[in-house]
Amino acid sequence: MKESTNNYKNNNKVRIPANSIVLEGNLVIPEGAQGIVIFAHGSGSSRHSSRNKYVAQELQKEGFGTLLFDLLTSEEERIDMVTAHLRFDIDLLANRLVDVTNWLLSNPVTKNLKIGYFGASTGAAAALIAAKEESSNVIKAIVSRGGRPDLAEKALPEVKAPTLLIVGGNDFQVIEMNQWALERLNVKDKKLKIVPGATHLFEESGTLEEVAYLAREWFKRYLLENR
């Protein structure tokens, strides 16, 4: 299944083949982009996550391409609303992320862009596993927002990409999970940033803006040339 590679400069809906299914996504590539960030949403969410869309828009202002996509198909989402089992199938989600990454690498419009991952909640675990599965020079940076890196336990020692873990200061249990994961990451460039006053969804005033700022600076460091 081939997709048109034209007119990706603005917000374009894309359909990404992944084995026997097709995943829906929104691809934005600003003029002169050097890097692109793939978003892996959290459990029970989708590419329409308002928080991820906000961070994506802030990255686009800095010239980054972004791809927000659904980790599950519409039918799978309907099933998961009842069973809630697919959202925690981290290996499945990671494999989907690998398929999407390979799609970008084979697309003439995006194949030369440096790739970063932005994962939220369970999507952060999927991002860490997918980064481990990719060859060591493909994924240049990872940012986790309120992530569950503990669900990627076996992959943590093998992750090669510089990794930033962002957690809300009032999200106490998730802070502990991220501290635990940070100790198990072997990559040289790793950091845990705690946003004061924020809960798990970063709904408090100014907290999501801080997430966007931290993510932007991390990706600027690793996805842009001449830095």
Short mmCIF file of C-alpha atoms in Angstrom, two decimals:
data_model
loop_
_atom_site.label_atom_id
_atom_site.label_comp_id
_atom_site.label_asym_id
_atom_site.label_seq_id
_atom_site.Cartn_x
_atom_site.Cartn_y
_atom_site.Cartn_z
CA MET A 1 0.00 0.00 0.00
CA LYS A 2 1.61 3.24 -1.15
CA GLU A 3 0.74 6.68 0.11
CA SER A 4 1.13 9.93 -1.74
CA THR A 5 4.30 11.75 -0.69
CA ASN A 6 3.10 15.17 -1.87
CA ASN A 7 1.78 18.12 0.12
CA TYR A 8 3.01 17.03 3.53
CA LYS A 9 4.00 20.58 4.47
CA ASN A 10 0.79 21.19 6.39
CA ASN A 11 -1.35 19.03 8.64
CA ASN A 12 -2.07 15.98 6.51
CA LYS A 13 -3.90 12.83 7.36
CA VAL A 14 -1.90 9.73 6.53
CA ARG A 15 -2.71 6.03 6.52
CA ILE A 16 0.21 3.88 7.61
CA PRO A 17 0.29 0.16 6.78
CA ALA A 18 1.42 -2.03 9.68
CA ASN A 19 1.32 -5.70 8.77
CA SER A 20 -2.35 -6.55 8.19
CA ILE A 21 -3.82 -3.32 9.56
CA VAL A 22 -3.71 0.39 8.73
CA LEU A 23 -3.07 3.09 11.33
CA GLU A 24 -4.44 6.63 11.03
CA GLY A 25 -2.11 9.56 11.61
CA ASN A 26 -1.54 13.29 11.22
CA LEU A 27 1.78 14.33 9.73
CA VAL A 28 3.17 17.87 9.78
CA ILE A 29 6.52 18.82 8.24
CA PRO A 30 7.49 22.50 8.45
CA GLU A 31 9.65 23.92 5.68
CA GLY A 32 13.32 23.16 6.31
CA ALA A 33 12.69 20.57 9.02
CA GLN A 34 15.76 18.60 10.10
CA GLY A 35 14.03 16.31 12.59
CA ILE A 36 10.67 14.69 13.23
CA VAL A 37 9.08 13.58 16.49
CA ILE A 38 6.76 10.56 16.57
CA PHE A 39 4.16 10.66 19.35
CA ALA A 40 3.10 7.49 21.16
CA HIS A 41 -0.06 8.26 23.12
CA GLY A 42 -1.01 6.79 26.47
CA SER A 43 -3.55 4.20 27.50
CA GLY A 44 -7.11 4.95 26.46
CA SER A 45 -6.02 7.91 24.33
CA SER A 46 -5.44 8.50 20.60
CA ARG A 47 -3.76 10.83 18.14
CA HIS A 48 -6.36 13.40 19.15
CA SER A 49 -4.90 13.78 22.67
CA SER A 50 -5.13 17.50 23.43
CA ARG A 51 -1.93 17.38 25.48
CA ASN A 52 0.11 15.69 22.77
CA LYS A 53 -1.35 18.00 20.12
CA TYR A 54 -0.27 21.01 22.17
CA VAL A 55 3.30 19.72 22.55
CA ALA A 56 3.38 18.87 18.83
CA GLN A 57 2.31 22.40 17.90
CA GLU A 58 5.05 23.87 20.08
CA LEU A 59 7.62 21.62 18.40
CA GLN A 60 6.34 22.63 14.97
CA LYS A 61 7.00 26.28 15.86
CA GLU A 62 10.66 25.30 16.31
CA GLY A 63 10.71 23.68 12.87
CA PHE A 64 10.26 20.05 13.90
CA GLY A 65 8.11 17.68 11.92
CA THR A 66 5.58 15.75 13.98
CA LEU A 67 3.58 12.58 13.52
CA LEU A 68 0.67 11.82 15.81
CA PHE A 69 -0.93 8.46 15.08
CA ASP A 70 -3.32 5.95 16.58
CA LEU A 71 -1.60 2.94 18.10
CA LEU A 72 -4.86 1.00 17.74
CA THR A 73 -7.36 0.74 14.89
CA SER A 74 -10.93 1.94 15.36
CA GLU A 75 -12.13 -1.63 15.83
CA GLU A 76 -9.37 -2.36 18.35
CA GLU A 77 -10.27 0.80 20.25
CA ARG A 78 -13.90 -0.33 20.49
CA ILE A 79 -12.78 -3.69 21.88
CA ASP A 80 -10.32 -2.05 24.26
CA MET A 81 -13.01 0.25 25.65
CA VAL A 82 -14.62 -2.93 27.02
CA THR A 83 -11.64 -5.12 27.83
CA ALA A 84 -8.86 -2.53 28.43
CA HIS A 85 -6.30 -5.19 27.56
CA LEU A 86 -4.76 -3.84 24.35
CA ARG A 87 -3.68 -0.54 25.91
CA PHE A 88 -1.36 -2.51 28.22
CA ASP A 89 -0.04 -4.83 25.49
CA ILE A 90 3.23 -2.91 25.41
CA ASP A 91 4.94 -5.28 22.98
CA LEU A 92 2.07 -4.83 20.51
CA LEU A 93 2.25 -1.04 20.85
CA ALA A 94 6.04 -1.06 20.47
CA ASN A 95 5.78 -3.16 17.31
CA ARG A 96 3.28 -0.67 15.89
CA LEU A 97 5.71 2.14 16.67
CA VAL A 98 8.53 0.28 14.91
CA ASP A 99 6.30 -0.20 11.85
CA VAL A 100 5.48 3.52 11.78
CA THR A 101 9.17 4.41 12.18
CA ASN A 102 10.09 2.18 9.26
CA TRP A 103 7.34 3.79 7.20
CA LEU A 104 8.92 7.20 7.82
CA LEU A 105 12.35 5.83 6.93
CA SER A 106 11.06 4.53 3.61
CA ASN A 107 9.09 7.66 2.74
CA PRO A 108 11.03 9.96 0.36
CA VAL A 109 9.70 13.04 2.16
CA THR A 110 10.80 11.98 5.65
CA LYS A 111 13.59 9.44 5.22
CA ASN A 112 16.39 11.96 5.82
CA LEU A 113 14.92 13.49 8.98
CA LYS A 114 16.39 12.66 12.38
CA ILE A 115 13.79 10.83 14.45
CA GLY A 116 12.78 11.32 18.07
CA TYR A 117 10.05 9.69 20.18
CA PHE A 118 7.66 11.44 22.56
CA GLY A 119 5.79 8.91 24.68
CA ALA A 120 3.05 9.49 27.24
CA SER A 121 2.02 7.02 29.94
CA THR A 122 2.12 3.51 28.45
CA GLY A 123 3.26 5.05 25.16
CA ALA A 124 6.55 5.90 26.85
CA ALA A 125 7.18 2.21 27.54
CA ALA A 126 6.37 1.43 23.91
CA ALA A 127 8.81 4.14 22.79
CA LEU A 128 11.64 2.73 24.90
CA ILE A 129 11.10 -0.79 23.60
CA ALA A 130 10.80 0.40 20.00
CA ALA A 131 13.99 2.45 20.35
CA LYS A 132 15.79 -0.66 21.57
CA GLU A 133 14.43 -2.67 18.63
CA GLU A 134 15.59 -0.13 16.07
CA SER A 135 19.26 -0.07 15.07
CA SER A 136 21.29 2.08 17.42
CA ASN A 137 21.60 5.09 15.10
CA VAL A 138 17.93 5.47 14.10
CA ILE A 139 16.27 7.01 17.18
CA LYS A 140 18.18 10.08 18.28
CA ALA A 141 16.22 11.11 21.39
CA ILE A 142 13.31 10.07 23.60
CA VAL A 143 11.06 12.19 25.83
CA SER A 144 8.59 10.62 28.25
CA ARG A 145 5.67 12.59 29.76
CA GLY A 146 4.14 11.01 32.84
CA GLY A 147 5.46 7.76 31.47
CA ARG A 148 5.48 4.16 32.61
CA PRO A 149 9.08 3.23 31.75
CA ASP A 150 8.85 0.48 34.34
CA LEU A 151 6.72 -1.45 31.81
CA ALA A 152 9.78 -1.53 29.51
CA GLU A 153 12.00 -3.10 32.19
CA LYS A 154 13.84 -5.56 29.94
CA ALA A 155 14.56 -2.92 27.28
CA LEU A 156 15.93 -0.24 29.60
CA PRO A 157 19.59 -1.39 29.72
CA GLU A 158 19.70 -1.59 25.92
CA VAL A 159 18.24 1.81 25.03
CA LYS A 160 20.86 3.87 23.17
CA ALA A 161 18.96 7.12 22.64
CA PRO A 162 19.34 10.08 25.04
CA THR A 163 16.26 9.89 27.26
CA LEU A 164 14.40 12.59 29.20
CA LEU A 165 11.79 11.51 31.74
CA ILE A 166 9.29 14.23 32.73
CA VAL A 167 7.00 13.65 35.72
CA GLY A 168 4.61 15.82 37.68
CA GLY A 169 5.75 16.78 41.15
CA ASN A 170 2.48 15.57 42.66
CA ASP A 171 2.43 12.32 40.69
CA PHE A 172 4.18 10.48 43.52
CA GLN A 173 3.81 6.87 42.41
CA VAL A 174 4.93 7.65 38.88
CA ILE A 175 7.93 9.59 40.22
CA GLU A 176 9.07 6.41 41.97
CA MET A 177 8.58 4.38 38.78
CA ASN A 178 10.65 6.85 36.79
CA GLN A 179 13.41 7.03 39.39
CA TRP A 180 13.56 3.24 39.30
CA ALA A 181 13.75 3.25 35.49
CA LEU A 182 16.37 6.01 35.38
CA GLU A 183 18.74 3.87 37.41
CA ARG A 184 18.37 1.03 34.92
CA LEU A 185 18.97 3.10 31.79
CA ASN A 186 22.56 2.64 30.65
CA VAL A 187 22.56 5.47 28.12
CA LYS A 188 25.01 8.26 28.97
CA ASP A 189 22.58 11.12 28.40
CA LYS A 190 19.57 10.58 30.65
CA LYS A 191 17.66 12.89 32.93
CA LEU A 192 14.60 12.99 35.17
CA LYS A 193 12.82 16.35 35.35
CA ILE A 194 10.06 16.86 37.90
CA VAL A 195 7.55 19.64 37.18
CA PRO A 196 6.50 21.19 40.51
CA GLY A 197 2.79 21.19 41.29
CA ALA A 198 1.83 18.97 38.35
CA THR A 199 -0.34 15.89 38.60
CA HIS A 200 -0.32 12.98 36.15
CA LEU A 201 -2.08 14.75 33.27
CA PHE A 202 -0.31 18.11 33.71
CA GLU A 203 -3.63 19.94 33.87
CA GLU A 204 -2.40 22.62 36.28
CA SER A 205 -1.67 26.09 34.95
CA GLY A 206 1.68 26.36 33.21
CA THR A 207 2.67 22.73 33.71
CA LEU A 208 2.03 21.50 30.17
CA GLU A 209 3.88 24.55 28.88
CA GLU A 210 6.85 23.43 30.96
CA VAL A 211 6.62 19.95 29.42
CA ALA A 212 6.64 21.45 25.94
CA TYR A 213 9.64 23.62 26.79
CA LEU A 214 11.63 20.71 28.23
CA ALA A 215 10.79 18.48 25.26
CA ARG A 216 11.66 21.20 22.76
CA GLU A 217 15.07 21.82 24.31
CA TRP A 218 15.84 18.09 24.48
CA PHE A 219 14.96 17.53 20.85
CA LYS A 220 16.83 20.65 19.76
CA ARG A 221 19.93 19.24 21.39
CA TYR A 222 19.77 15.87 19.61
CA LEU A 223 17.76 16.31 16.41
CA LEU A 224 19.18 19.54 15.01
CA GLU A 225 22.41 19.89 13.09
CA ASN A 226 25.29 22.04 14.28
CA ARG A 227 24.45 21.88 17.96
#
